[in-house]
Coordinates of C-alpha atoms in Angstrom, one line a residue:
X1 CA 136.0 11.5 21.2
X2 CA 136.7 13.1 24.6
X3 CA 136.1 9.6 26.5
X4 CA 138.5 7.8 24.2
X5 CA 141.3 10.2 25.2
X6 CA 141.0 10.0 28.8
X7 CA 141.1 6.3 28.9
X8 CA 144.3 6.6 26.5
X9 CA 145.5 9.0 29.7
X10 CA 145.7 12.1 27.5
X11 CA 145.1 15.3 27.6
X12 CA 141.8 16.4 25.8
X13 CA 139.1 19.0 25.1
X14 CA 136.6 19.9 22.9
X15 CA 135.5 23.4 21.0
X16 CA 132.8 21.6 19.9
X17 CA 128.9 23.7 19.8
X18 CA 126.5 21.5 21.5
X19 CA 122.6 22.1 21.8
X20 CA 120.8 20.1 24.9
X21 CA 117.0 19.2 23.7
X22 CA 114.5 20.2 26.5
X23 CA 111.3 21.2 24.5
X24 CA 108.9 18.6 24.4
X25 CA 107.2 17.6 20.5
X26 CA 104.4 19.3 19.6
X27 CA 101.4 17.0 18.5
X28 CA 98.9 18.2 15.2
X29 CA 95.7 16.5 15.2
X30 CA 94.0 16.4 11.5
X31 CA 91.2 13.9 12.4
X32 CA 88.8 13.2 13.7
X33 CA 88.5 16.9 14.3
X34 CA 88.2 18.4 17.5
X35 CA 84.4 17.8 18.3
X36 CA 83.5 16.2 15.9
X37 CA 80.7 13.9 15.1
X38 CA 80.8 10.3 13.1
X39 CA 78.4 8.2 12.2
X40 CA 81.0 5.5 11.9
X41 CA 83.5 3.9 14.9
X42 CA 86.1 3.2 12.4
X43 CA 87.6 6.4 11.7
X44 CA 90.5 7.4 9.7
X45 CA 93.6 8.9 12.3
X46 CA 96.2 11.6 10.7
X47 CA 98.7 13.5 13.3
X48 CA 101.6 15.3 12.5
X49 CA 104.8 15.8 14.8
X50 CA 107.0 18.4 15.1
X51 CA 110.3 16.0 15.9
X52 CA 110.8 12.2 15.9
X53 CA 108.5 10.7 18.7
X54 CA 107.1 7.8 19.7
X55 CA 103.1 8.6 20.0
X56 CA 100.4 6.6 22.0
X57 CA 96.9 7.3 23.1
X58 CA 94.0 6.4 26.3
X59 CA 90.7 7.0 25.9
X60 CA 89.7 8.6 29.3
X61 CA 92.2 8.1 31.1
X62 CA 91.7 4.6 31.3
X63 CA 93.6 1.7 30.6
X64 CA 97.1 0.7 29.1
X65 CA 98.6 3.2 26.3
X66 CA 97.5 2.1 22.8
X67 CA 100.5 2.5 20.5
X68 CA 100.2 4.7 17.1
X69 CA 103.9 5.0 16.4
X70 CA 107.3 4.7 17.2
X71 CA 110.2 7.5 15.8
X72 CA 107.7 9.0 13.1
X73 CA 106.8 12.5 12.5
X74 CA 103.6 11.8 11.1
X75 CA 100.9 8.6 11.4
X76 CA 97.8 8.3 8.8
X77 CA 95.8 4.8 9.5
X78 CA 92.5 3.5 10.6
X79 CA 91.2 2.9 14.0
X80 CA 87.8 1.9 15.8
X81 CA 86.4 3.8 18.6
X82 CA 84.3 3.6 20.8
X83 CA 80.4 4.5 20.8
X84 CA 79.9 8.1 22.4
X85 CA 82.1 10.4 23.5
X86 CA 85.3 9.8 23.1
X87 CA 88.3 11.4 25.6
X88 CA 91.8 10.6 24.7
X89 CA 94.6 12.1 25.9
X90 CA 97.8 11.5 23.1
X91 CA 101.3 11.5 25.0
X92 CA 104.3 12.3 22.7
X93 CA 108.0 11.5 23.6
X94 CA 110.8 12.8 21.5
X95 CA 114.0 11.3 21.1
X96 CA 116.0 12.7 24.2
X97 CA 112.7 11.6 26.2
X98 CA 111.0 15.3 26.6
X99 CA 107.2 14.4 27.1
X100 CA 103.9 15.8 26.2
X101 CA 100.2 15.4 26.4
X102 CA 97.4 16.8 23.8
X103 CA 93.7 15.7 25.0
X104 CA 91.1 15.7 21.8
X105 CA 87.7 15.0 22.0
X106 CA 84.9 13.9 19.5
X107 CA 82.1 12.0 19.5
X108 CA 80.4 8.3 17.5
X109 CA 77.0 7.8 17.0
X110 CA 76.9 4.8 14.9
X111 CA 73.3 3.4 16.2
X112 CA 70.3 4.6 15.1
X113 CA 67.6 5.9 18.0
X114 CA 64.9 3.6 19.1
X115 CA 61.8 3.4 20.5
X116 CA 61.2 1.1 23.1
X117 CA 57.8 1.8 24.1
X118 CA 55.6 5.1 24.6
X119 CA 52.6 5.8 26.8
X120 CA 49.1 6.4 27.0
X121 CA 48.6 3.0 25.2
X122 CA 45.7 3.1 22.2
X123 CA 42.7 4.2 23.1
X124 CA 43.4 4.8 26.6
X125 CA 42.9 8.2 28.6
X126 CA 45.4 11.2 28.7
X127 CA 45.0 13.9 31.2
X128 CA 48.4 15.4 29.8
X129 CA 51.4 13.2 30.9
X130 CA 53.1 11.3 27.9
X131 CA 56.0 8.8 28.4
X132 CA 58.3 7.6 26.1
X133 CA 61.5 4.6 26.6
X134 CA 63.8 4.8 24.4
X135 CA 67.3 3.1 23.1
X136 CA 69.9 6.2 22.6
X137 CA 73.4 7.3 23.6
X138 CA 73.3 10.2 22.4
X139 CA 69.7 11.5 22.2
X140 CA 70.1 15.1 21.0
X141 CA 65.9 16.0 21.4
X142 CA 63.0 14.7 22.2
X143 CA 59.8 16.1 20.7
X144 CA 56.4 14.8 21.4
X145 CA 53.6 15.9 18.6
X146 CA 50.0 15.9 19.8
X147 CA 46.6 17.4 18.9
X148 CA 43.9 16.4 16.2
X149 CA 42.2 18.4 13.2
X150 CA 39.3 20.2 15.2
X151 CA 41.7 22.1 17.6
X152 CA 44.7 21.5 16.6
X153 CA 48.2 19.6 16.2
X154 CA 51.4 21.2 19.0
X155 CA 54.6 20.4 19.9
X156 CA 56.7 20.6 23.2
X157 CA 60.5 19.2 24.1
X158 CA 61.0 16.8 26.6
X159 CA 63.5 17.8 29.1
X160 CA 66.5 15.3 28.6
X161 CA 68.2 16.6 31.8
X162 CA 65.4 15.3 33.7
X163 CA 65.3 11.9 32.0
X164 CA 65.7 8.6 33.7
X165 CA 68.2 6.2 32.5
X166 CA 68.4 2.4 33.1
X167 CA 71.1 0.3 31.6
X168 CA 70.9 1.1 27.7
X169 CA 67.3 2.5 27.8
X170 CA 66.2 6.1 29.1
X171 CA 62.7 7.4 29.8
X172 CA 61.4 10.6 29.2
X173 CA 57.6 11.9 30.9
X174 CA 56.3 15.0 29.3
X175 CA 53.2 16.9 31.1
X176 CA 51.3 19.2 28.6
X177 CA 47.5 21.1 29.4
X178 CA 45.1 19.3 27.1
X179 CA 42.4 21.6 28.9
X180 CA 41.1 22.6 25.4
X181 CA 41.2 18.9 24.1
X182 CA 38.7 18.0 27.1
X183 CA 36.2 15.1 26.0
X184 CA 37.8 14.4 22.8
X185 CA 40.1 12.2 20.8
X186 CA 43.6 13.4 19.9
X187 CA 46.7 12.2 17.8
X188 CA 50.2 11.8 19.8
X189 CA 53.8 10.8 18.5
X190 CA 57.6 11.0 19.7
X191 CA 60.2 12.3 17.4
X192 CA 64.1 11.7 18.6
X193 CA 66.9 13.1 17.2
X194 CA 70.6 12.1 18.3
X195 CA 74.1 14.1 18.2
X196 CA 74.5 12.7 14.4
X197 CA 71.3 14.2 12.8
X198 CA 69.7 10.6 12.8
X199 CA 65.9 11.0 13.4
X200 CA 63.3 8.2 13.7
X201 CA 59.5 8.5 15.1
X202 CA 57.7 6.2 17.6
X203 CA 54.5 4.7 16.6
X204 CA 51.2 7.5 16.7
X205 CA 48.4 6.2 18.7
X206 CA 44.7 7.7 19.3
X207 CA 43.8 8.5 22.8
X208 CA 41.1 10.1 24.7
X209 CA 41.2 13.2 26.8
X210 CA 40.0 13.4 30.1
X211 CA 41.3 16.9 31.8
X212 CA 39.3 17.4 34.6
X213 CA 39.2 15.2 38.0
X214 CA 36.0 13.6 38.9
X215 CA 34.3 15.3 42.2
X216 CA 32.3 14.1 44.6
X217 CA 28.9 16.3 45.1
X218 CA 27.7 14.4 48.0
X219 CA 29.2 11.3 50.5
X220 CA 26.8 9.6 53.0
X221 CA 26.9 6.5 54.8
X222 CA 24.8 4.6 57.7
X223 CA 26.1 1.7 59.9
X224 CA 24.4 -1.3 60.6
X225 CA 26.0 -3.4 62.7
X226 CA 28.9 -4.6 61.2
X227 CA 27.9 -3.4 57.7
X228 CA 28.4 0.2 56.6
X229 CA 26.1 1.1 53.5
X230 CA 28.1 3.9 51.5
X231 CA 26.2 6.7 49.1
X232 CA 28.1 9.0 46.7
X233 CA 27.1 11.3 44.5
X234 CA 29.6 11.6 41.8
X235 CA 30.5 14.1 38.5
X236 CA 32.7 12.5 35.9
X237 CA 32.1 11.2 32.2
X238 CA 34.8 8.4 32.6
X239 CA 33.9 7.2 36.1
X240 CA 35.9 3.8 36.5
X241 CA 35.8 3.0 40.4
X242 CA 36.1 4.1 43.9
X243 CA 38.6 2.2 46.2
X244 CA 38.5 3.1 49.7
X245 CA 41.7 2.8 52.5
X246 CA 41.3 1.7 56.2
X247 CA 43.2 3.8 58.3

């Protein structure tokens, strides 16, 4: 060698061809695939390598590097991830240090959908607005079903964008026109279907229609001291009560 030379104070040199490393590996991804959705967190991890590397992984750019492998050019083994999306970015360093990043992306649902509760309640009264709470990470649709056998049974898809979520749970209203349905008794269920293809209904209830808002044909009062003596004249089927407000 050239260093042993010089520190034997002689005169070297070298014809030798050398080659300086520069490019950084380059990372293959088998699985998960690009993505893709699992129905399980433990999922099986193949990579390939294009040189000797040292490989590690952090899911969304979070956290310490987890370690896959040190000076291999290929890695098959097991590993759990998380529920949801997951974003990992896989950095690769060859031998003479030359470093590279790969993100990959896929997605586990593992947990079935479920209902938490729905609204109108049995045998209550619908004048179109439907509520469901549900238990999903990845809800993919929601469909609520509605109707009965005289006029018949529709569909409509709840706008997820517009749901509300709190903590683990996420609610969903739905307004449809039960204008035709007026005065009678109709059918109504939620269907939910996450990411994964898992599907599960809420429970159907019966409730009745009431479409139209009550009016008032005629209002009248008379004082009497400190008493006031109130007279209405009021149009609705399903009359309940009249509150009043002092201003």
């Amino acid at each position: 060698p050239i260093n042993t030379c010089n520190n034997l104070g002689l005169s070297c040199s070298s014809n030798a061809n050398t080659t300086v490393d520069q490019q950084p590996p380059m990372l293959q991804i088998n699985s998960p695939t690009a993505d893709g959705v699992y129905t399980e967190r433990a999922l099986f991890l193949n990579l390939q390598v294009s040189e000797e590397s040292t490989v590690s992984y952090r899911p969304n750019n979070e956290g310490a590097w987890k370690n896959v492998c040190q000076h291999c050019t290929s890695y098959s083994g097991t590993r759990s991830f998380t529920e949801g999306m997951n974003n990992l970015t896989f950095r690769v360093i060859d031998e003479p240090n030359n470093e590279a990043f790969y993100n990959h992306v896929f997605y586990v649902d593992s947990v079935n959908p479920k209902f938490n509760s729905i609204s109108p309640s049995k045998d209550e009264f619908s004048s179109g607005l439907f509520s469901a709470t549900f238990t999903e990470a990845n809800p993919l649709s929601l469909v609520l079903h509605y109707g009965n056998s005289a006029t018949g049974f529709r569909q409509t898809n709840a706008n997820l964008a517009s749901c509300t979520l709190n903590g683990k749970k996420t609610t969903c209203d739905v307004q449809v026109n039960l204008a035709d349905y007026t005065s009678q008794d109709i059918t109504y269920w939620f269907t939910i279907t996450d990411i994964a293809g898992n599907t599960k209904d809420s429970k159907t209830l019966n409730v009745k229609v009431d479409y139209s808002n009550p009016v008032i044909e005629s209002f009248d009062y008379e004082v009497t001291g400190k008493n006031v003596f109130f007279e209405f004249a009021i149009q609705e089927p399903n009359f309940v009560k009249i509150i009043y407000m002092d201003n």
